[in-house]
Coordinates of C-alpha atoms and ligand atoms in Angstrom, one line a residue:
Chain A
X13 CA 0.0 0.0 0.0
X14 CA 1.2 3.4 -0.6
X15 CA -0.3 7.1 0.8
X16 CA -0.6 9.5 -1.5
X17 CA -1.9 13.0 -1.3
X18 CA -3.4 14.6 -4.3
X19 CA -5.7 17.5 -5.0
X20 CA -8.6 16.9 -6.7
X21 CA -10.6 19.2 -8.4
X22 CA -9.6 22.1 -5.9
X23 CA -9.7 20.1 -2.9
X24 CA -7.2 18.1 -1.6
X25 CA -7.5 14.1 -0.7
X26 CA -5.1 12.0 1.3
X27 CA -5.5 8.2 1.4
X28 CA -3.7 5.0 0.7
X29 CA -3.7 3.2 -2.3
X30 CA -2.6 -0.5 -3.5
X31 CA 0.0 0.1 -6.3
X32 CA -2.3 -1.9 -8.9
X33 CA -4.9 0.7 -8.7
X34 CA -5.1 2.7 -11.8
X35 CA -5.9 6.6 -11.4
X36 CA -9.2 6.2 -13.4
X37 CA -10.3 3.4 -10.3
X38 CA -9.2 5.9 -8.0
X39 CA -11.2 8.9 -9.7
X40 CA -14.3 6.8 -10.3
X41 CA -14.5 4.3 -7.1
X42 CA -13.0 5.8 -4.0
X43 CA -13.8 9.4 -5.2
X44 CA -16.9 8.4 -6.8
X45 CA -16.4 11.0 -9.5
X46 CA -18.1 8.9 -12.5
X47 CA -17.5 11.4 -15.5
X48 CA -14.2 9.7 -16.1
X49 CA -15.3 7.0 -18.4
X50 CA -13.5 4.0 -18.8
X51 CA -12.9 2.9 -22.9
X52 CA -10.5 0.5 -23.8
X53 CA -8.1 0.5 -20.8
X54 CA -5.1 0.5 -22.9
X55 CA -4.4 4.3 -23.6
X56 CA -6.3 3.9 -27.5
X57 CA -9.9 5.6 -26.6
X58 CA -9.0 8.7 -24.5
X59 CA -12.1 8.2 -22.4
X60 CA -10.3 8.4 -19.4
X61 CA -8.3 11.3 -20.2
X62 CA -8.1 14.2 -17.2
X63 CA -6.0 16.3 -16.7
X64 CA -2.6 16.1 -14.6
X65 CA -1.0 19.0 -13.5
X66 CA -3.0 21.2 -15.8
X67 CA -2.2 18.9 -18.9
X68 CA -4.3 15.6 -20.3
X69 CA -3.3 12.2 -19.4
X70 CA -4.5 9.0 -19.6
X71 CA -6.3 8.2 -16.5
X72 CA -6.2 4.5 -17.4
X73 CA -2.3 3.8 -17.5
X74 CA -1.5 5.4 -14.7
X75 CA -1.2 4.0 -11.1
X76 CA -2.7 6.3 -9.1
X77 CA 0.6 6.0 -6.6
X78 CA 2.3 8.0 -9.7
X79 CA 0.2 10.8 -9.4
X80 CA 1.0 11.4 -6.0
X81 CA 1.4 15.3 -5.4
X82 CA -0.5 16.4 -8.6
X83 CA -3.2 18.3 -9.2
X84 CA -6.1 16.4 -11.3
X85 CA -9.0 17.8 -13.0
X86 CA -12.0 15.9 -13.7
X87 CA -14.5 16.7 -16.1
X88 CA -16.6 17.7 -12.4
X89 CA -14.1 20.2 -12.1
X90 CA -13.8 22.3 -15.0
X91 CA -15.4 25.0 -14.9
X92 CA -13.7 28.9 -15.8
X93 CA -14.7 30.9 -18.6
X94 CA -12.9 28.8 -21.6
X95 CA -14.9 25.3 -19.8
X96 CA -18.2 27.4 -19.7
X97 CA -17.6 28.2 -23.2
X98 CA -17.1 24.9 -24.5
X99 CA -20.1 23.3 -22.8
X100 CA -22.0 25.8 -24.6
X101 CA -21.1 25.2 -28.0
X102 CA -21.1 21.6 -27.7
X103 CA -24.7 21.8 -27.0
X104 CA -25.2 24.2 -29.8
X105 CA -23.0 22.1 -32.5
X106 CA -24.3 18.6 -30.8
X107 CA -20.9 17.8 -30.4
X108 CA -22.0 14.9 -28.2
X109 CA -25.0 12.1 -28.3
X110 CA -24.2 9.3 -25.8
X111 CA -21.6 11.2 -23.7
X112 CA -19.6 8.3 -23.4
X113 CA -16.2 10.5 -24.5
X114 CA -17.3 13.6 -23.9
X115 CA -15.6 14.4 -20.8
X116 CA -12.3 12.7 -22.1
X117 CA -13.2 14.8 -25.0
X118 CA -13.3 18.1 -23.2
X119 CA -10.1 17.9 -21.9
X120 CA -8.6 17.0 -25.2
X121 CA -10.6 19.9 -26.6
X122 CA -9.7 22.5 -23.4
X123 CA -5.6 21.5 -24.4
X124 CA -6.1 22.2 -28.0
X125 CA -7.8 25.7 -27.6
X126 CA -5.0 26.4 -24.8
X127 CA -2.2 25.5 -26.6
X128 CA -3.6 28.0 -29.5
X129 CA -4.4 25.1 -32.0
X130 CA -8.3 25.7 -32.4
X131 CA -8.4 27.9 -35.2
X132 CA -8.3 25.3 -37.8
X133 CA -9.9 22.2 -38.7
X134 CA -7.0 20.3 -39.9
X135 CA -5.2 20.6 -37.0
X136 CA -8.0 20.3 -34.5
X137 CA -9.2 16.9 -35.9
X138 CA -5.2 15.8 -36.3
X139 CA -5.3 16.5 -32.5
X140 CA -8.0 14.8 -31.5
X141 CA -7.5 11.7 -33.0
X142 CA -6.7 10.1 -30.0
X143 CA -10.3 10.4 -28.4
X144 CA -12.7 7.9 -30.4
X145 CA -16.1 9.0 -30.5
X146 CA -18.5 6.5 -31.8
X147 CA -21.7 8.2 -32.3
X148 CA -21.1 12.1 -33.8
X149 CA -18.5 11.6 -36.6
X150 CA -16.9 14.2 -35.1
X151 CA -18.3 17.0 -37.3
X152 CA -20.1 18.9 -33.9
X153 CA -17.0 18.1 -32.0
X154 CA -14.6 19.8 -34.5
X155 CA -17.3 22.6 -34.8
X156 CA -17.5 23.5 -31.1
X157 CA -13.5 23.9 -30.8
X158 CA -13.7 25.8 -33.7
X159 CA -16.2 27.6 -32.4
X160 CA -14.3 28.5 -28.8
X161 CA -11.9 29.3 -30.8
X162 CA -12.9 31.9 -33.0
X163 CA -14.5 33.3 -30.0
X164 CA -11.8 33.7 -27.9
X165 CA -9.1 35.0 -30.3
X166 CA -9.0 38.3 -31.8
Chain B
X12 CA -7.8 -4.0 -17.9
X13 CA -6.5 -3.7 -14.6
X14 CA -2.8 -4.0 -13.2
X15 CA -1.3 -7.3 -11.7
X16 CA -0.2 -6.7 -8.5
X17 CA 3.3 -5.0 -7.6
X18 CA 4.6 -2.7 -5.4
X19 CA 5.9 1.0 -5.8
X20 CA 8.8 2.8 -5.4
X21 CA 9.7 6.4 -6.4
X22 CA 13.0 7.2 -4.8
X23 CA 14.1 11.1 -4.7
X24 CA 17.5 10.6 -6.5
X25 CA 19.4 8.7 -9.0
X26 CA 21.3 6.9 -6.8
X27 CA 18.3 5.9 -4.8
X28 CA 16.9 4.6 -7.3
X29 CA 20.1 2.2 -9.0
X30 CA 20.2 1.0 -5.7
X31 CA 16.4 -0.2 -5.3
X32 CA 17.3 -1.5 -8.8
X33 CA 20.3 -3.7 -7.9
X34 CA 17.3 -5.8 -6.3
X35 CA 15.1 -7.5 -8.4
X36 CA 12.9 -4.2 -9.7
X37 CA 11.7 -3.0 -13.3
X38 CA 11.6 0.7 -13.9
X39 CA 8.3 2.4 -14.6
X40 CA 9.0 5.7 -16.7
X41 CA 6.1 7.0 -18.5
X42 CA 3.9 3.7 -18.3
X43 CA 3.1 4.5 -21.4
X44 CA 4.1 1.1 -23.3
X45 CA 4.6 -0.8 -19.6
X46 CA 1.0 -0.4 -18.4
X47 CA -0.6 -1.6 -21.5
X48 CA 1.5 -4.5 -21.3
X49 CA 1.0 -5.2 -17.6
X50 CA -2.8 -4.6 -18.2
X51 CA -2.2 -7.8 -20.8
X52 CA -0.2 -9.2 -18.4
X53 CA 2.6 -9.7 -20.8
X54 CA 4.1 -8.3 -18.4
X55 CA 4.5 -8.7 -14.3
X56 CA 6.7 -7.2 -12.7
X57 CA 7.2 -7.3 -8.6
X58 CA 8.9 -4.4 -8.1
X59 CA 8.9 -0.7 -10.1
X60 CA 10.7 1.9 -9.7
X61 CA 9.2 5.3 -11.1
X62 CA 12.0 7.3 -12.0
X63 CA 9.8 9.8 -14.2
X64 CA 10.1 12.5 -12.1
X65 CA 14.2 12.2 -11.0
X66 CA 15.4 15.6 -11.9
X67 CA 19.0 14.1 -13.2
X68 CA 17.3 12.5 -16.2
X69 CA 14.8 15.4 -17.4
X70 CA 17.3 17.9 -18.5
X71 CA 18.7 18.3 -22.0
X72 CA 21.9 20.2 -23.1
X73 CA 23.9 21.1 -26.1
X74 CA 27.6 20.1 -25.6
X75 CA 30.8 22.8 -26.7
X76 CA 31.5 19.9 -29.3
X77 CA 27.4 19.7 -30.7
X78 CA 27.0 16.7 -29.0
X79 CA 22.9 17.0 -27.6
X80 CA 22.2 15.1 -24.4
X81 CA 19.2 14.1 -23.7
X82 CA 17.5 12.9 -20.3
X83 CA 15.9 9.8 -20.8
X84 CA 12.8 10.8 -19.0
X85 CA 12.3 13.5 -20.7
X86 CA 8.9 13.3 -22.4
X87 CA 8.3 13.4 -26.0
X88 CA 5.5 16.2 -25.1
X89 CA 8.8 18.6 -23.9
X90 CA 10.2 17.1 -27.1
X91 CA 7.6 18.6 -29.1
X92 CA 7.6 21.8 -27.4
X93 CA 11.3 22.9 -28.4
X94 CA 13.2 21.5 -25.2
X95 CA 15.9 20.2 -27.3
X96 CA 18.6 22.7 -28.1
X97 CA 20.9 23.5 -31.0
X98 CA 20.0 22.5 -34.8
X99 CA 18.6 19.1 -34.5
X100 CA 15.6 20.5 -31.9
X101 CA 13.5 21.8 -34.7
X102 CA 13.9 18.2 -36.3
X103 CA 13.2 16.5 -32.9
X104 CA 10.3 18.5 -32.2
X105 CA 8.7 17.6 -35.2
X106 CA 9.1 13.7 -34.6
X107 CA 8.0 13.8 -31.2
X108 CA 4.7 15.5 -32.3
X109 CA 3.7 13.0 -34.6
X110 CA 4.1 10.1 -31.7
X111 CA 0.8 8.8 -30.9
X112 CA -1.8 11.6 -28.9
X113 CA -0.8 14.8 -26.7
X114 CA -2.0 12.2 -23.8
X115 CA 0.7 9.9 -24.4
X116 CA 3.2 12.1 -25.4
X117 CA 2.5 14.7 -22.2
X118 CA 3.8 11.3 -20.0
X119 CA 5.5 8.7 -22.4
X120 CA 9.4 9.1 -22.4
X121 CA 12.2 9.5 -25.0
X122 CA 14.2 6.7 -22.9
X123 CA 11.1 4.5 -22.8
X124 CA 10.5 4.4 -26.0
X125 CA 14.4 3.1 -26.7
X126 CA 14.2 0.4 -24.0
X127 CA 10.9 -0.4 -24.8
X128 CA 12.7 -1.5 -28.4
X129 CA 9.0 -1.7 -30.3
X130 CA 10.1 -1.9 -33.9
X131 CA 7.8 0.5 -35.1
X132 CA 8.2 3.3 -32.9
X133 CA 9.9 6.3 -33.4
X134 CA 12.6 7.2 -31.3
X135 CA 14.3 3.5 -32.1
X136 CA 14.1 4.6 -36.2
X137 CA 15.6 8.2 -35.5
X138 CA 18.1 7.6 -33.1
X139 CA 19.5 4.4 -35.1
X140 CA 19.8 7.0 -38.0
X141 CA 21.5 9.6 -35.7
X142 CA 23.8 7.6 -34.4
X143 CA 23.1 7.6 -30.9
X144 CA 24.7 6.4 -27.9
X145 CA 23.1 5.4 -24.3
X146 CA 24.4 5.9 -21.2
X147 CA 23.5 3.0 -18.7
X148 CA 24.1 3.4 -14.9
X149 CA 23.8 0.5 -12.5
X150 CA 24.8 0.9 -8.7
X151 CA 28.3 1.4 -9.1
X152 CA 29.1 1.7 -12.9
X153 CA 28.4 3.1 -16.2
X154 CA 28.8 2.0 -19.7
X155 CA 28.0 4.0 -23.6
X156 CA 26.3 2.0 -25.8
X157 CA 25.7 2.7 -29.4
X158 CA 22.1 2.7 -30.2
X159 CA 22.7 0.1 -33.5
X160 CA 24.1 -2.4 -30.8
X161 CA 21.3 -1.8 -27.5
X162 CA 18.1 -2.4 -29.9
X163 CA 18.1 -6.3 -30.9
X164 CA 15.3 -7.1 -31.9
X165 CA 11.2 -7.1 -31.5
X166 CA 10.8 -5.8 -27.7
X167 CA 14.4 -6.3 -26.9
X168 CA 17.8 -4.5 -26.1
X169 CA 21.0 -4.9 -24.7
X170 CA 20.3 -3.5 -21.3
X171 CA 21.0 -5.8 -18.3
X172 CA 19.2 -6.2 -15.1
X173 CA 20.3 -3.4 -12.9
X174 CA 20.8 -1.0 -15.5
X175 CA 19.5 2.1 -16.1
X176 CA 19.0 4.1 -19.3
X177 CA 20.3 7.8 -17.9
X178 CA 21.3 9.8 -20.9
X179 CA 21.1 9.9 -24.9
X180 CA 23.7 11.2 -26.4
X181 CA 23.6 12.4 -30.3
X182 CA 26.5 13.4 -31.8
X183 CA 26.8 16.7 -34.0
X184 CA 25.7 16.2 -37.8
X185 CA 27.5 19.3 -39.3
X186 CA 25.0 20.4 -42.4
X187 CA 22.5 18.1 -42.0
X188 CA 19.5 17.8 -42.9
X189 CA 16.5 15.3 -42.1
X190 CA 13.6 14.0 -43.2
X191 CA 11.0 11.4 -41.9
X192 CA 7.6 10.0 -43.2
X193 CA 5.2 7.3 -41.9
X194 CA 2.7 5.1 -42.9
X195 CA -0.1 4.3 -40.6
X196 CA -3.8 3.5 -41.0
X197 CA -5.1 5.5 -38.3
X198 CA -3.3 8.9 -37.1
X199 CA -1.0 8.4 -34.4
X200 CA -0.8 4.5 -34.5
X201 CA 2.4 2.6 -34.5
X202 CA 3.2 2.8 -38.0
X203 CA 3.5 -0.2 -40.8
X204 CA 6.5 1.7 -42.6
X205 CA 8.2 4.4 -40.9
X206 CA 11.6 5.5 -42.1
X207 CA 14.0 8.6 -41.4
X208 CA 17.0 10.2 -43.5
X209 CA 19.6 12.2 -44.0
X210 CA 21.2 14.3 -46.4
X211 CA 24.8 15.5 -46.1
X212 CA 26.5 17.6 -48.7
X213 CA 28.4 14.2 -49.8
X214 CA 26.1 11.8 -48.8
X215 CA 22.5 10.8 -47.9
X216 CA 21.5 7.6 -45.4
X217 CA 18.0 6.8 -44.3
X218 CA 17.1 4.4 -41.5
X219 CA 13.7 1.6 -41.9
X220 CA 11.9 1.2 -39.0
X221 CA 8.6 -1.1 -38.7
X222 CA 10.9 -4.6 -39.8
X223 CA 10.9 -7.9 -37.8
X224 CA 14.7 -6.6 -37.0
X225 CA 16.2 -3.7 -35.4
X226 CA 15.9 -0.3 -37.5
X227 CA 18.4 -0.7 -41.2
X228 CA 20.2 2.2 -42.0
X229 CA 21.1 2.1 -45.5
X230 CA 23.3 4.1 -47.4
X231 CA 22.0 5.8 -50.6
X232 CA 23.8 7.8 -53.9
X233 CA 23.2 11.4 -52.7
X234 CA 22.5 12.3 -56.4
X235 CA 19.3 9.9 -56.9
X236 CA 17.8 12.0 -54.2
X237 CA 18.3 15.8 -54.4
X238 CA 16.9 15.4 -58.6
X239 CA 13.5 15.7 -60.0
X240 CA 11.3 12.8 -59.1
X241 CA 9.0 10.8 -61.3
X242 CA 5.3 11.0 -60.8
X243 CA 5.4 7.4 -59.3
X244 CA 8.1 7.1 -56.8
X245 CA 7.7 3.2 -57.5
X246 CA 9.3 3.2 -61.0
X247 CA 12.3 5.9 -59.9
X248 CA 16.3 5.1 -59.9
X249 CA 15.9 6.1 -55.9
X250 CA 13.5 3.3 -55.1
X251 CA 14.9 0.8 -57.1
X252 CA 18.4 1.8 -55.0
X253 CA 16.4 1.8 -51.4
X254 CA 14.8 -1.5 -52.9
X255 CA 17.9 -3.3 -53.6
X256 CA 19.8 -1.9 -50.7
X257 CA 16.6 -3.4 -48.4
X258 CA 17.1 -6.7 -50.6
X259 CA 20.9 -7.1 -49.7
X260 CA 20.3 -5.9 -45.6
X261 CA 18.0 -9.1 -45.7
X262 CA 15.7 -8.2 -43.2
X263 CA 12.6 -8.9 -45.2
X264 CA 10.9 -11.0 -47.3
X265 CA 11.7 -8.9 -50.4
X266 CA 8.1 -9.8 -52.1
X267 CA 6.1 -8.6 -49.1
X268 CA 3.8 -5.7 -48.6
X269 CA 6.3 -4.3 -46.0
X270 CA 9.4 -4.5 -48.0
X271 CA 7.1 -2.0 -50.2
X272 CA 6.4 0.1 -47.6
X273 CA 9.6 0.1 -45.8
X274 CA 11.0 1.2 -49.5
X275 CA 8.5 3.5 -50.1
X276 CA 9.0 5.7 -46.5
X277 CA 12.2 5.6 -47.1
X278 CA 12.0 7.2 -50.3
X279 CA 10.1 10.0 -48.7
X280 CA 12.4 10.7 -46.3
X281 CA 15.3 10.7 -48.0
X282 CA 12.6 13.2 -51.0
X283 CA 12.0 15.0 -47.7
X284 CA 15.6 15.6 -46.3
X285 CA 16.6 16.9 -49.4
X286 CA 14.0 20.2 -49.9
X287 CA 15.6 23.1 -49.6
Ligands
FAD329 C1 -2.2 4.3 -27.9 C2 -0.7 4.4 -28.0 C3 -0.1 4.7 -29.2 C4 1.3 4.8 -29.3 N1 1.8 5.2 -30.5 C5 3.1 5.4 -30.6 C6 3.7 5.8 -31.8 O1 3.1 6.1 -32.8 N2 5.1 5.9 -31.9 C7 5.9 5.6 -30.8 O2 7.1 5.7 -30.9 N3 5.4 5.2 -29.6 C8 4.0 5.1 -29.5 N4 3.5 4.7 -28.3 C9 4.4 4.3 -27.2 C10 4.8 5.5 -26.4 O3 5.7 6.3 -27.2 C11 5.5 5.2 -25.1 O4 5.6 6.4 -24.4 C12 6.9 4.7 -25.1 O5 7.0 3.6 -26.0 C13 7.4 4.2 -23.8 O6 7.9 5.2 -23.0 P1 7.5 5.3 -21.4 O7 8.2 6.4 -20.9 O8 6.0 5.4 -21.3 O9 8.0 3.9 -20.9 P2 7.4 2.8 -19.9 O10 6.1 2.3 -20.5 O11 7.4 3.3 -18.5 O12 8.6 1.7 -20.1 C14 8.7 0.9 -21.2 C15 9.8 -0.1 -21.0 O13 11.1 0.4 -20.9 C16 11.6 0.2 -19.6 N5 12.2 1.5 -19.2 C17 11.7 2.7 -19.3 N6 12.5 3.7 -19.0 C18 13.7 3.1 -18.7 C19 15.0 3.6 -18.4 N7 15.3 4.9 -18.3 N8 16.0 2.7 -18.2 C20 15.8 1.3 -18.3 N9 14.6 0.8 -18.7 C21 13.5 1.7 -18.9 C22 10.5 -0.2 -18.7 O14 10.9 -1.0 -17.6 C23 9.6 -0.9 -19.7 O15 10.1 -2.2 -19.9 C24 2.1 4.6 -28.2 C25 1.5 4.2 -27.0 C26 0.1 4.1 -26.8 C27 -0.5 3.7 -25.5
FES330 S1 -9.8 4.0 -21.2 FE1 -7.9 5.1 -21.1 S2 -7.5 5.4 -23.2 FE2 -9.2 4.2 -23.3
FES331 S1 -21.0 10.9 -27.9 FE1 -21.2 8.7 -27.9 S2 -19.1 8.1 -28.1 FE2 -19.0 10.2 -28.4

């Protein structure tokens, strides 16, 4: 068993772990935070994706042990004006239909538009290719970055 | 798929860490290729030892002689975002970002990727063309391996229980420059044909990834590469060179799809290297 002590979401959690357990298990069973999705397990979906320190990572190769000290994100947690934003225009583009990756999704999506890639549709949908989304094609997903995008850049 | 059971270690320093090492313990870097495979459970280890965030091996620097060292946990995400200094960073960069998702590349490592020894990937093919040389460190010692003679094969290297990959070292390549291209059915994949070159004033090599063996680097007539090309690459003096030099490295079956591919990459690396 190992202690850990993370912050999650803004608040901090201390608790002890066995090394097996994955940071997605941690996120969805002890913390019971559920909008973490679980895909493939294997780091191809990018269901599980949160973010780490203020950057996306696979949830579901990661022992949660490892992220010991970090800060993590959850799709519960991301809120601020660019966040707000992009659950706006997913709604208005239906960038989403079962939800199943939409919170992996959104913090693919949050990366891109920070790292200033949003503002064209080559590069957003090269950069998203590693979060499969089986029921939208894609097309409202690509919009709604798009969309952030043009509306947050002069 | 969940984990096998093991138990954790992240030791605050490099020497910390050789020493949990000595014992019987696997190191855990980015996880990126190790906790698929333990999720498989092709692999199972007892014992890791997470060395991703030891300070000693997350630094890169440019030498007075152009030699670039790199840290081997330094992730191909810092790759991508101009970490590397001196001429080859732009080149670097530009690999690392087309290695699988900003996900993976935000945790997997440079010195993973080597040790992990997957045919396919990318540092294994760009190194091997580079000319790199690893520094291992066990508990007491240190030895400089050429990168040609650590990757042997499928999943496997030269490195010896105990030992740990510290440092990549890539010598200076005065008036270089590189290409790379891949083939891949999906974005991001491991690739079928993945190859990378480059073009001196004299000369021009280019390196095949994605074979049953290690990565080839094969030598190639500098002037079949910086003229006009035909329309289809396939019926060109260059890949009937890169064809027959393939043929006579023997590390395919010359008739297959992926001699094709492995030829064709390499023809548009080598195409690549040499715009202006
Ligand atoms: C969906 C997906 C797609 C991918 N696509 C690509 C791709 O297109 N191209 C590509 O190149 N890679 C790809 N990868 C692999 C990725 O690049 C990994 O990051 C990399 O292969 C391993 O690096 P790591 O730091 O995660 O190593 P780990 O997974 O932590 O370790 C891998 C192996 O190396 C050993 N090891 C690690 N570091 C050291 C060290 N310093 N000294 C000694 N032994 C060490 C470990 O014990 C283990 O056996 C992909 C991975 C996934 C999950
Ligand atoms: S569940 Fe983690 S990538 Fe699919
Ligand atoms: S909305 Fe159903 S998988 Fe994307």
């Amino acid at each position: 068993m190992t202690d850990i002590a993370i912050t999650i979401n803004g608040t901090a959690w201390e608790g002890t772990v066995e090394p097996r357990l994955s940071l997605a298990d941690l996120i969805r069973g002890e913390l019971t935070l559920t909008g973490t999705h679980l895909g493939c397990e294997h780091g191809v979906c990018g269901a599980c994706n949160v973010e780490v320190d203020g950057v996306p990572m696979r949830s579901c190769l990661m022992p949660a042990a490892a992220a010991d000290g970090c800060a993590i994100t959850t799709i519960e947690g991301q809120y601020g004006e660019m966040a707000e934003r992009l659950r706006a225009a997913f709604t208005t583009h239906h960038a989403l239909q079962c939800g199943f990756c939409t919170s992996g999704m959104m913090a693919t999506a949050l990366d891109i538009l920070r790292r200033g890639l949003g503002r064209d549709e080559a590069t957003i949908r090269r950069e998203l290719a590693g979060n499969i989304c089986r029921c939208t094609g894609y097309q409202g997903i690509v919009a709604a970055i798009l969309h952030v995008a043009q509306e947050t850049t002069p | 798929m969940k984990f096998p059971a093991f138990d954790y270690a992240r030791p605050a320093g490099l020497d910390a860490a050789l020493d949990l090492l000595a014992g019987e313990a696997a190191v855990l870097s980015g996880g990126q290729s190790l906790s698929p495979m333990m999720g498989f459970r092709v692999a199972r280890p007892e014992k890791l030892v997470d060395i991703s965030r030891l300070s000693a091996l997350r630094g890169a620097a440019l030498e007075p002689d152009g030699t670039l060292v790199i840290g081997a946990a330094v992730t191909h995400a810092m790759i991508e975002d101009g970490a590397l200094p001196g001429p080859l960073g732009g080149f670097l960069a530009r690999v690392a970002g087309g290695i699988a998702y900003r996900a993976i590349r935000n945790r997997g490592t440079i010195g993973g990727s080597l040790c992990q020894a997957d045919p396919a990937a990318d540092w294994p093919c760009v190194m091997s063309l580079l000319d790199a040389v690893l520094v291992l460190r066990r508990a007491g010692g240190e030895r400089q391996v050429p990168v040609r003679a650590f990757l042997l094969g499928h999943l496997m290297t030269a490195i010896e229980p105990g030992e740990l990959l510290t440092v990549i070292r890539i010598p200076p390549q005065p008036g270089a420059r590189f290409g790379m291209a891949k083939s891949t059915r999906k974005l991001g994949e491991f690739a079928e044909g993945i190859a990378a070159a480059c073009l001196t004033p004299g000369a021009a090599r280019v390196t095949l990834g994605a074979l049953e063996v290690p990565p080839a680097t094969l030598a190639v007539d500098p002037a079949l590469v910086t003229g006009p090309q035909p329309a289809r690459l396939t019926s060109s003096p260059l890949y009937a060179a890169v064809d027959a030099a393939l043929k006579a490295a023997d590390a395919t079956d010359p008739a297959g799809y992926r001699h094709h591919l492995a030829v064709l990459t390499g023809c548009r690396a080598l195409i690549e290297a040499a715009q202006p």
